[in-house]
Coordinates of C-alpha atoms and ligand atoms in Angstrom, one line a residue:
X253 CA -14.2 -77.4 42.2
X254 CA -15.5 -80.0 44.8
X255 CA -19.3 -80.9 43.9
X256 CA -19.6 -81.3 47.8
X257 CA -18.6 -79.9 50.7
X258 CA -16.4 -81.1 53.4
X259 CA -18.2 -82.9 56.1
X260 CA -19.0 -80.9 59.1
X261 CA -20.9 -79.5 61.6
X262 CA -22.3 -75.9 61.0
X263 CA -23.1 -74.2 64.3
X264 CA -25.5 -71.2 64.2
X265 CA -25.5 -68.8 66.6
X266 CA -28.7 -66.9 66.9
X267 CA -30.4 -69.5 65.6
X268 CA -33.7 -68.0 66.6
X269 CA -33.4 -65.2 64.9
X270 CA -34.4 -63.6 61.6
X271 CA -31.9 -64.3 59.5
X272 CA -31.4 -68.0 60.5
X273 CA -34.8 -68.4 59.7
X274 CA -35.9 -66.5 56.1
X275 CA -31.6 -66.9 54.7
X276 CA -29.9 -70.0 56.3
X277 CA -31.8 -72.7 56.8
X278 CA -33.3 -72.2 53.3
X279 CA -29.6 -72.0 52.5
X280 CA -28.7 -75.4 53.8
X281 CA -32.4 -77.3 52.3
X282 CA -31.9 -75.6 49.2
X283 CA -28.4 -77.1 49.1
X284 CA -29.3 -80.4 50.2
X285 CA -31.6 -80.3 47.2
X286 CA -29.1 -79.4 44.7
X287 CA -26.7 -82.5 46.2
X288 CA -23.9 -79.6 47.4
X289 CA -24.3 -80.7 51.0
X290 CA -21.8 -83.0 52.5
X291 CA -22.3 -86.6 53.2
X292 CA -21.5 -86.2 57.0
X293 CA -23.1 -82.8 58.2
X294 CA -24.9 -81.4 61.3
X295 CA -26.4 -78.6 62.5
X296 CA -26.6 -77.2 65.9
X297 CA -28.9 -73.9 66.6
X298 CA -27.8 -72.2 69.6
X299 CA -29.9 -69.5 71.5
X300 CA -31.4 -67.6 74.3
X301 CA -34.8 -69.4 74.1
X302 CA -35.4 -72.6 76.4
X303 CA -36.9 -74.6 74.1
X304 CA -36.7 -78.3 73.5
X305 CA -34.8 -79.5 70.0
X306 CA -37.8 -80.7 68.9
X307 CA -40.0 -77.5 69.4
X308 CA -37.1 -76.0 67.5
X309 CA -36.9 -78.7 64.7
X310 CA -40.9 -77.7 64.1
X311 CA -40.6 -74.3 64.3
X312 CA -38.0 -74.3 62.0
X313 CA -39.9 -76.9 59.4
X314 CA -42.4 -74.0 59.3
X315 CA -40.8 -71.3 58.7
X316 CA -38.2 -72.6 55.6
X317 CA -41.3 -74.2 54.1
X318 CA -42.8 -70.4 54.4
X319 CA -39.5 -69.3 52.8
X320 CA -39.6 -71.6 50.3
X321 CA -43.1 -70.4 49.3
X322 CA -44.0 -74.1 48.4
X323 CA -44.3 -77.3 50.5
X324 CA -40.9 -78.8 51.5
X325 CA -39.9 -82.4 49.8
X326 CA -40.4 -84.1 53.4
X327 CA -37.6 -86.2 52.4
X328 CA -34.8 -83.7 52.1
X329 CA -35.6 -81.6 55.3
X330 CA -36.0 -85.3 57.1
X331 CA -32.6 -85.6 56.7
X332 CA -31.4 -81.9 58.0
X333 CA -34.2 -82.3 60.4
X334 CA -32.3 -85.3 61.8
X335 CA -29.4 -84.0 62.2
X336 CA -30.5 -80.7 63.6
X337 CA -30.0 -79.7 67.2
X338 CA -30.3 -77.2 69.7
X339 CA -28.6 -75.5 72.3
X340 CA -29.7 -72.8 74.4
X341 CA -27.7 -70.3 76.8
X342 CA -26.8 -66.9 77.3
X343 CA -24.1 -66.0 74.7
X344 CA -21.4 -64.8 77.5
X345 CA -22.1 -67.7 79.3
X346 CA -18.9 -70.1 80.0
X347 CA -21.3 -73.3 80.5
X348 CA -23.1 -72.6 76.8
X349 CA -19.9 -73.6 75.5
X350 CA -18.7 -76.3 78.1
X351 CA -22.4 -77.3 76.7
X352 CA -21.9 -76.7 73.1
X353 CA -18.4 -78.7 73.1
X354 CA -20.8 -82.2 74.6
X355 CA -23.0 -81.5 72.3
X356 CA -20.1 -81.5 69.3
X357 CA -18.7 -84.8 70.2
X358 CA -21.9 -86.6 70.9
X359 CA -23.2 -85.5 67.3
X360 CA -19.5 -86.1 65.4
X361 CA -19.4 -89.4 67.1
X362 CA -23.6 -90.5 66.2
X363 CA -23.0 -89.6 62.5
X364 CA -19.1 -89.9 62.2
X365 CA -18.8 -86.5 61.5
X366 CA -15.0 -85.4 61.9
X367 CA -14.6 -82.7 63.9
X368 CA -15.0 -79.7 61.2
X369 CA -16.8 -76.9 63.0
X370 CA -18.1 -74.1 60.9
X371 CA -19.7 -71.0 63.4
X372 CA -21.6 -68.4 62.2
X373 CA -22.0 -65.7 64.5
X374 CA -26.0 -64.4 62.8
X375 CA -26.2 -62.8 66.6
X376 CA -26.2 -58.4 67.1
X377 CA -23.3 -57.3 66.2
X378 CA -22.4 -56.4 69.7
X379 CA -21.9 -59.8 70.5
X380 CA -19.9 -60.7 67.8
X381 CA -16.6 -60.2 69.8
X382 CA -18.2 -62.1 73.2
X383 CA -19.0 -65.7 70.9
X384 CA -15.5 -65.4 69.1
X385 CA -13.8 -64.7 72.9
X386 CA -15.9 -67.5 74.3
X387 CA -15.2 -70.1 71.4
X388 CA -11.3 -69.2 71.4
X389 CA -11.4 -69.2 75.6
X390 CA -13.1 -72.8 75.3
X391 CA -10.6 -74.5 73.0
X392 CA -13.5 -74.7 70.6
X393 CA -11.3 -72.2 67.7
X394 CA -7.9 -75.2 68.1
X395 CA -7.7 -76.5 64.8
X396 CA -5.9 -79.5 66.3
X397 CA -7.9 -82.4 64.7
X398 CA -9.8 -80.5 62.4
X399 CA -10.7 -77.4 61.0
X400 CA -12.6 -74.3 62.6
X401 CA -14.1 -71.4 60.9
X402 CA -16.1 -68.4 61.9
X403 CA -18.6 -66.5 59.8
X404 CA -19.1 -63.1 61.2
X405 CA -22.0 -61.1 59.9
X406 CA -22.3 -57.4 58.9
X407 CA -22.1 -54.6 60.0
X408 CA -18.0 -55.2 60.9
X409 CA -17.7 -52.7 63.3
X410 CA -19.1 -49.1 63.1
X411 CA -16.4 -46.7 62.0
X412 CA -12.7 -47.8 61.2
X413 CA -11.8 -47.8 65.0
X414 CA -14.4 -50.2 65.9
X415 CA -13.5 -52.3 63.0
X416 CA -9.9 -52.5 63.9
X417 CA -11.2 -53.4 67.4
X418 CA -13.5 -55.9 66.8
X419 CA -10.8 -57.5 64.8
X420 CA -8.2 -57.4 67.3
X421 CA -10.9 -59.5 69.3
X422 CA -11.4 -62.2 66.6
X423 CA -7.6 -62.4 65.7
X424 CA -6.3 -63.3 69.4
X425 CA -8.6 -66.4 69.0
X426 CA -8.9 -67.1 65.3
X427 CA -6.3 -66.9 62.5
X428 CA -7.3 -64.7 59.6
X429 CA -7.3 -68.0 57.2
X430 CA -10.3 -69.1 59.9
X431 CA -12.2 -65.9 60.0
X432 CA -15.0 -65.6 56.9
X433 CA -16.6 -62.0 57.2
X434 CA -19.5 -62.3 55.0
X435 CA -21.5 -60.0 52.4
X436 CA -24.6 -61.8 51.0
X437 CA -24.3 -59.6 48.1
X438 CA -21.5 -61.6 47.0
X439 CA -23.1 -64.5 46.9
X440 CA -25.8 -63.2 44.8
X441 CA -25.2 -64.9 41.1
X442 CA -25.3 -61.8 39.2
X443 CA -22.6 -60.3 41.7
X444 CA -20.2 -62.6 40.9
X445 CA -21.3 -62.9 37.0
X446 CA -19.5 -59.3 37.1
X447 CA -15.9 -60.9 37.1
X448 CA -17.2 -63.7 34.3
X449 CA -18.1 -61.0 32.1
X450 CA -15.0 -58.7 32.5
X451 CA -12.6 -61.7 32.2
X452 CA -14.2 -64.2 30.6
X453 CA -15.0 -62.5 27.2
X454 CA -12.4 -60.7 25.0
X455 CA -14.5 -58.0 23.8
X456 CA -15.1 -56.1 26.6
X457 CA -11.8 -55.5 28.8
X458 CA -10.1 -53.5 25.8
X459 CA -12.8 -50.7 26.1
X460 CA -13.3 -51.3 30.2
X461 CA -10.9 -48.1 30.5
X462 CA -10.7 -44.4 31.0
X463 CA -10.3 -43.8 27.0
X464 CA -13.9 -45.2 26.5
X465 CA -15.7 -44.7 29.5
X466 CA -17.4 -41.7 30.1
X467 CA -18.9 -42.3 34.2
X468 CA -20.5 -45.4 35.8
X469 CA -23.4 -45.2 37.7
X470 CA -24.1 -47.7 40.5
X471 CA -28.0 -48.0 41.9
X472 CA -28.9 -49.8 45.0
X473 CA -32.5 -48.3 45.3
X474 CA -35.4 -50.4 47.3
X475 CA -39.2 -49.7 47.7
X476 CA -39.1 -50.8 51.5
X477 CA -38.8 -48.7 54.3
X478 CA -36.4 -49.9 56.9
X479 CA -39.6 -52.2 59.2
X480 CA -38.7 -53.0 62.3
X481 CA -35.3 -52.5 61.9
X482 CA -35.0 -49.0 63.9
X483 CA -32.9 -50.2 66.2
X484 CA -29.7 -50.7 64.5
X485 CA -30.7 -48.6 61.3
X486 CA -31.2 -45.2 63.1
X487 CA -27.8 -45.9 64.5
X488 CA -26.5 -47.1 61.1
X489 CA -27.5 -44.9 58.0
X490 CA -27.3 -45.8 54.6
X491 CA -23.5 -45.0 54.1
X492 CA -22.8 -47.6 57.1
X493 CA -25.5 -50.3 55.6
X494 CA -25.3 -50.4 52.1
X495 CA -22.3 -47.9 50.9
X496 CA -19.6 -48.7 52.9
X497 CA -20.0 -52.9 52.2
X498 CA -22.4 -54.0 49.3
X499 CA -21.8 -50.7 47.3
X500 CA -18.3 -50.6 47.7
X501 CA -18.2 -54.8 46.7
X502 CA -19.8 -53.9 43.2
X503 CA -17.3 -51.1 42.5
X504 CA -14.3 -53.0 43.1
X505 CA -15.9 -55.9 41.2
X506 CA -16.4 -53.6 38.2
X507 CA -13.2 -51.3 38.7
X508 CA -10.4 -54.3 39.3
X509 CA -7.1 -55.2 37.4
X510 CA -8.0 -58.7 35.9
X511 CA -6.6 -61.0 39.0
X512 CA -3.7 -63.3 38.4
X513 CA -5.4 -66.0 39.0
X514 CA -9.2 -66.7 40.5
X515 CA -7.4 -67.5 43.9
X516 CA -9.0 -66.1 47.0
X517 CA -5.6 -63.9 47.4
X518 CA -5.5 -63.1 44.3
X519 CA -9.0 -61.5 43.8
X520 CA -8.7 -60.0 46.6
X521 CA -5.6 -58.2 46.6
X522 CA -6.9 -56.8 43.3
X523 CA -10.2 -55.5 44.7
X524 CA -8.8 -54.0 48.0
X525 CA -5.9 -52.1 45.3
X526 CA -9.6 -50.3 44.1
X527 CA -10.5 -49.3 47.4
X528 CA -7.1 -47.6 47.9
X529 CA -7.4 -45.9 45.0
X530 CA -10.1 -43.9 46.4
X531 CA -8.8 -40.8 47.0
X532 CA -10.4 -39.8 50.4
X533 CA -12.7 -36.6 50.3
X534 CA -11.3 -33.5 51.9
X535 CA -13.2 -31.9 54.8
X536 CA -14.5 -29.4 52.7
X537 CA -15.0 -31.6 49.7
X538 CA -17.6 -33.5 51.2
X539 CA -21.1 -31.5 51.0
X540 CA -20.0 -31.3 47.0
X541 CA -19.6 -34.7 46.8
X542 CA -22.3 -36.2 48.8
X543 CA -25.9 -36.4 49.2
X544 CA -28.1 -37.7 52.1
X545 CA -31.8 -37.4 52.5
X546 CA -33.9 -39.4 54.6
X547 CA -37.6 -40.3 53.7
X548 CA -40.7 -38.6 55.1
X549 CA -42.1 -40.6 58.2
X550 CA -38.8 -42.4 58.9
X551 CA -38.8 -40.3 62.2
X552 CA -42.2 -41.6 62.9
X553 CA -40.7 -45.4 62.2
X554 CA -40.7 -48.1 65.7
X555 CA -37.3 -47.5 67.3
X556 CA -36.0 -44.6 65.7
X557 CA -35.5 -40.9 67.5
X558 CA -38.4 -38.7 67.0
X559 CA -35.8 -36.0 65.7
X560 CA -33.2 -37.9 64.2
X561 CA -31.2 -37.1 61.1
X562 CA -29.9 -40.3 60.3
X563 CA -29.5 -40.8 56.4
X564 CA -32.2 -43.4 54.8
X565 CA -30.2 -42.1 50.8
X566 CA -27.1 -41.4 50.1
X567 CA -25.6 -39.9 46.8
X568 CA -22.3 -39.9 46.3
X569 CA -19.5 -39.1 43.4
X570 CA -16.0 -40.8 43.9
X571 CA -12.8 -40.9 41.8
X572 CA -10.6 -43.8 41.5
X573 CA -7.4 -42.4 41.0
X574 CA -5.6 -45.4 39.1
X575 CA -4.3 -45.6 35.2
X576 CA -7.2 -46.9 33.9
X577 CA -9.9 -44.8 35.9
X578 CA -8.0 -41.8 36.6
X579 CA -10.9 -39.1 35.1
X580 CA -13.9 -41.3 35.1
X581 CA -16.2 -40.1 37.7
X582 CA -18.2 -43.3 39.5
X583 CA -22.2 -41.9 40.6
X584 CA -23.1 -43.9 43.5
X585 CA -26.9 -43.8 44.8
X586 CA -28.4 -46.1 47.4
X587 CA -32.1 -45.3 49.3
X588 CA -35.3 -46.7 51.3
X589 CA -38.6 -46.3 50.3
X590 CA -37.9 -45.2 46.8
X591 CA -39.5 -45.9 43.7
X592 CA -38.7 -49.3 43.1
X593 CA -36.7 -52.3 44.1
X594 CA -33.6 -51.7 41.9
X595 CA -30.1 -52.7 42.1
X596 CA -27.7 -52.2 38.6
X597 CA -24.5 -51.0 37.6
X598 CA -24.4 -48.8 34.3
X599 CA -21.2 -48.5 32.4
X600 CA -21.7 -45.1 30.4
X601 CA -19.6 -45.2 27.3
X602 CA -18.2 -42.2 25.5
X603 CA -20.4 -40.6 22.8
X604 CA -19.2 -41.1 19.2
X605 CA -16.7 -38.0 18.4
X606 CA -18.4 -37.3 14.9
X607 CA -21.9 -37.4 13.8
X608 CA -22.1 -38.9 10.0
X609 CA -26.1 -38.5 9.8
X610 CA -27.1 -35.7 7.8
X611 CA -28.7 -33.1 10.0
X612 CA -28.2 -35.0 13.3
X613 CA -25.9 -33.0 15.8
X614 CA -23.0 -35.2 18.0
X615 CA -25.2 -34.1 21.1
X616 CA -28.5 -36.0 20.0
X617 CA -26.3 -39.2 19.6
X618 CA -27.1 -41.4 22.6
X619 CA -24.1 -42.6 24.1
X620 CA -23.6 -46.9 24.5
X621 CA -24.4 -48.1 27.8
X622 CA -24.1 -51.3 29.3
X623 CA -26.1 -52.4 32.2
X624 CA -25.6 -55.3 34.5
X625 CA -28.9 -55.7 36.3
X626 CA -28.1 -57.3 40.0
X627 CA -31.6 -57.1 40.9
X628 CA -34.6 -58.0 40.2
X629 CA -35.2 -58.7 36.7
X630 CA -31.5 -60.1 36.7
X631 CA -29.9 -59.9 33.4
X632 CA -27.2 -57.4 30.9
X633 CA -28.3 -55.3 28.4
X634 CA -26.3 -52.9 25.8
X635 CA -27.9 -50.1 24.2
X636 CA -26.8 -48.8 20.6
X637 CA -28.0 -46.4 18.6
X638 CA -29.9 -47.8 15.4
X639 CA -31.3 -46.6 12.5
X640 CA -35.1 -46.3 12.0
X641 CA -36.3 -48.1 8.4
X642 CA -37.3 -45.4 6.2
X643 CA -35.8 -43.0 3.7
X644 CA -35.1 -40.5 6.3
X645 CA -31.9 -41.0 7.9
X646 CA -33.3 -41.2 11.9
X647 CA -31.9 -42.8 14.8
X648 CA -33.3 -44.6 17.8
X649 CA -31.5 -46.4 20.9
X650 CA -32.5 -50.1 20.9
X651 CA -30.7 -52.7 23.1
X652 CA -29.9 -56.4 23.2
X653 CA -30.8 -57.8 26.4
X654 CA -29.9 -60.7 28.4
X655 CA -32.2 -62.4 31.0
X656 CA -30.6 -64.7 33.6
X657 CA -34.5 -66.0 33.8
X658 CA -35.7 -66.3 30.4
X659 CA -31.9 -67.8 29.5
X660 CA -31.2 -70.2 32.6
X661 CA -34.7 -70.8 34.3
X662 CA -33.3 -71.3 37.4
X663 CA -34.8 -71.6 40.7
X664 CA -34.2 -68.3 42.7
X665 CA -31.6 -68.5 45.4
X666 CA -31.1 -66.8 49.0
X667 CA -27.1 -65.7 48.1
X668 CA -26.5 -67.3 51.4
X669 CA -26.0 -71.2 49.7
X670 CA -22.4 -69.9 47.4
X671 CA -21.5 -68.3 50.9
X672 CA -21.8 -71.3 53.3
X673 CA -20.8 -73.4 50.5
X674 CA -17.6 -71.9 50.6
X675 CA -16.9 -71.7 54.0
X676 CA -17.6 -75.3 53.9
X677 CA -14.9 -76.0 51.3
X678 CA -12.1 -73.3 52.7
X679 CA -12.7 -71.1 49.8
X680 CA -12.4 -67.6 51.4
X681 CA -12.6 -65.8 47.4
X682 CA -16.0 -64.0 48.2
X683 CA -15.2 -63.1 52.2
X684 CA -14.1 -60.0 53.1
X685 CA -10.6 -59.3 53.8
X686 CA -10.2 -57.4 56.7
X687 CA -7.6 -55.0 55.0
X688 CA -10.6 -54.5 52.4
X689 CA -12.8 -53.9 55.7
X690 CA -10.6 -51.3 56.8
X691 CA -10.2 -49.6 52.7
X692 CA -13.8 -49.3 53.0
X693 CA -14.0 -47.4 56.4
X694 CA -10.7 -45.2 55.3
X695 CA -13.0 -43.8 52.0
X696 CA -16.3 -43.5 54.1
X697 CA -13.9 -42.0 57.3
X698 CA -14.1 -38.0 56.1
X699 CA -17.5 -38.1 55.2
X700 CA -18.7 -39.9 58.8
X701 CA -16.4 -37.4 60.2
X702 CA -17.7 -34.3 58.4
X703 CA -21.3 -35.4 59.4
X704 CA -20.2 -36.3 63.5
X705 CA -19.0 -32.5 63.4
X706 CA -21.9 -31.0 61.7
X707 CA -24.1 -32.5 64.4
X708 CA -21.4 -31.9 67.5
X709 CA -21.2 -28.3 66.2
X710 CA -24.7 -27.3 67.0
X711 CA -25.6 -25.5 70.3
X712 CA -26.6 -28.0 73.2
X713 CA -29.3 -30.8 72.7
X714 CA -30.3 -28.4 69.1
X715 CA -30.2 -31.4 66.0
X716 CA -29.1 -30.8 63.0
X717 CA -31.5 -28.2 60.8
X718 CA -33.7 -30.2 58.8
X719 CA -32.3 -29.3 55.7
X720 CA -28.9 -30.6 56.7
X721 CA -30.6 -34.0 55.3
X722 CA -33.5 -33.0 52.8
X723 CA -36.4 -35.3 53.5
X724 CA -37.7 -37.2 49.8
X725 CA -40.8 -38.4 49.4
X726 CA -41.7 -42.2 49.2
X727 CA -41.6 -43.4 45.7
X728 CA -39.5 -40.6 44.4
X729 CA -35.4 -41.1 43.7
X730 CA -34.7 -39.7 46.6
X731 CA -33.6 -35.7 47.0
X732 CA -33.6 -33.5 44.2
X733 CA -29.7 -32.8 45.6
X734 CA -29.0 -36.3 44.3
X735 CA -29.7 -34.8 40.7
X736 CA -28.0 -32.2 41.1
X737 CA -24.4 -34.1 42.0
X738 CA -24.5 -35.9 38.1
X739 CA -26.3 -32.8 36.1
X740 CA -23.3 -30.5 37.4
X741 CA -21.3 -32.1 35.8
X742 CA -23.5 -32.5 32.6
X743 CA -25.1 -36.4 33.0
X744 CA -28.0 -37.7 34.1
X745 CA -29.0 -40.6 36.3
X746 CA -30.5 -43.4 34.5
X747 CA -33.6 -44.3 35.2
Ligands
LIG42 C1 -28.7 -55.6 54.2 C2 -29.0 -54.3 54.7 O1 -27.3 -55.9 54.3 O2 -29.0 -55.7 52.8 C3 -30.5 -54.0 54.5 O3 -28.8 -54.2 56.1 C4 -30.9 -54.1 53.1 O4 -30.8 -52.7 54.9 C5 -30.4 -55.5 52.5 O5 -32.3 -54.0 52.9 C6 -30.6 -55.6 51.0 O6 -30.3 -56.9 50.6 P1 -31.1 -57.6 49.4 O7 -30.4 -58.8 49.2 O8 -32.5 -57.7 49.9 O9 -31.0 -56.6 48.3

């Protein structure tokens, strides 16, 4: 694995915005301090705002130091600072790009940087298809003297339709080898630690199977409500945001045939074989199988419809329908505003079949499970049943813990430095494919579906009744329905 990345010139668009600010220039100074960045590197912001590159270059000083949380080592962000410039336009605009190509030449020429363009498209997603038409109509996606990659951000399209067009868009311009759709959950450490500690220890994959697994429980739970994010979140809903791209990452991560190789084909062929093994719900399947809710004052939240009914939780139980899973029911819960910032998957083993302890019956024995803890508090943990010291023969579940904090001390990282770290090198592993784009719509599809023709079934301009989505409390786990889906069928969430 290169230590460096290939020289080039990353090209931001939205460079204003939000993300560019808090994720991707931290990204980039938090690489240059770790050495990862190449030798020969540039970056150009591009924008709506007519601002002069060196109003941007302070601005941007400003806010990464306030991302950092500490003062910048002046040295390091002199040199990005150098090499950081900015273009401004309107993103439909033919002369942004005739603009954006000057700029290119006149940067690769200054710092001999070859002509390696990496875009990222951190603009709304409705412009996504405008920059990708606008680069491929300007000669800009040619990979003729050097190579050309686009990131495009989530959400990739809205349903599977929009997906597939939105693709169509990207793919008359850009080859699929060029296109890098990103989820920063997969660049998160503990993420990716999932396939180290399937495949990289002997003990666990023999177990990792139907005949000793009882369920798995996947959390994505945060304390936040959705800010100022109304907009695009009333439109969205948790299935769309969460379920349907960083949920459905973790459960082919933990549900996957060990890969052939860790090739970027190879990983991924595995993973998307998960999401096809999703049987999709039936029409009538879907209340039984899914949850929503939506927090109390969402509707009173900037941006979002007074009356809507747009999921803040969802709850969900799925099936993969494979030899090794078939059986083994997979909980999945993901909400805003509830009890605390939480994000683990918990691999519930079966209970032991006999109970040798004198008076203690096979129900009381707590069953194994093992944790991976994305976030916060990052780290594994098993828990076993021990016995208590003493004459009486008593048990108690202990565990054995693992800390990524306590074990590597390492300085906390945005996700975003793996990501444009491997679009730098060409290393397309943790992207998404877009047949695993489409996988993921196909198992969400029925339920969208069922939920469109609840609301299109009511009488004219009459919402959905409010119970339709149970409103939860902040700070609870979200609806008591969500309890409901794993004690019917005799478990429990944990925690
Ligand atoms: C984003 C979602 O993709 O992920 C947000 O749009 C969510 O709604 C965020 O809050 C969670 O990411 P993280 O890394 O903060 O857990």
């Amino acid at each position: 694995m290169p230590n460096r990345a290939d020289d080039c010139i990353l090209v931001i668009f939205g460079a204003s915005g939000d993300l560019t600010r808090r994720k991707l220039l931290p990204a980039i100074y938090n690489l240059a301090e770790a050495g990862h960045l190449p030798e020969r590197f540039a970056i150009v912001g591009v924008a709506r705002p007519r601002i002069h590159f060196d109003a941007y270059r302070g601005q941007m000083r400003e806010r990464v130091a306030n991302a950092e949380g500490e003062p910048l080592d002046l040295d390091k962000w002199r040199r990005i600072e150098e090499r950081l410039q900015y273009v401004s336009g309107e993103f439909h605009d033919e002369r942004l790009y005739e603009g954006l190509a000057a700029t290119l030449q006149e940067l690769g020429s200054r710092h001999s940087i070859p002509p390696n363009y990496l875009f990222y498209l951190a603009v709304p997603p409705d412009l996504f298809a405008t920059v990708a038409d606008r680069l491929a109509a300007s000669g800009l996606a040619k990979e003729h003297d050097g190579w050309r990659r686009v990131i495009v951000e989530k959400p990739f399209g809205y349903d599977l339709e929009s997906a597939r067009s939105l693709n169509a868009r990207l793919i008359a311009g850009f080859r699929e080898s060029q296109i890098y759709r990103i989820d920063h959950y997969l660049g998160k450490e503990t993420v990716q630690n999932i396939l180290a500690f399937r495949f990289a220890n002997g003990i666990f994959e023999p177990i990792w199977n139907r005949r000793y697994v009882d369920h798995v429980q996947m959390t994505v739970a945060e304390n936040e409500g959705i800010g100022s994010r109304g907009a695009y979140y009333d439109k969205a809903g948790a299935l769309r945001d969460i379920v349907q791209n960083h949920m459905f990452q973790l459960l082919t991560l933990v549900a996957m045939e060990p890969p052939i190789s860790f090739g970027s084909e190879a990983v991924r062929d595995e993973k998307v074989k998960v999401l096809h093994a999703v049987p999709p719900l039936a029409d009538d399947a879907v209340a039984h199988n899914v949850v929503r809710g939506q927090y109390e004052g969402y509707r009173r939240e900037p941006n979002v419809d007074p009356e809507s009914r747009t999921e803040t939780f969802v709850g969900m139980r799925l099936q993969v329908d494979n030899w090794r899973w078939a059986g083994v029911p997979f909980y999945l819960r993901t909400g805003k505003k509830l009890a605390r910032r939480d994000t683990h998957v918990a691999v519930h083993f079966k209970r032991a079949p006999f109970m040798l302890f004198r008076d203690t019956p096979v129900e009381c024995l707590n069953p194994n499970v093992l944790e991976l803890r994305i976030q916060p508090d990052e780290g594994i943990s098993l828990s076993f049943d021990a016995k208590v010291p003493g004459p009486l023969e008593r048990l108690e579940t202990v565990t054995m813990d693992f800390s990524y904090a306590k074990h590597f001390r390492q300085e906390a990282s945005t996700g975003y430095e793996t990501l444009l770290f491997d679009a730098m090198t060409g290393d397309q592993t943790l992207f998404h494919r877009m047949d695993m784009v489409e996988a993921g719509w196909e198992v969400i599809a029925p339920i969208l579906r069922r939920w469109a023709h609840d609301t299109k079934g009511r009488p004219e301009g009459r919402p959905l009744p409010r119970e339709a989505v149970p409103e939860y409390g902040a700070g609870t786990m979200g609806p008591p329905e969500a309890d409901l889906l794993v004690e019917r069928d005799g478990r429990q969430w944990r925690g």
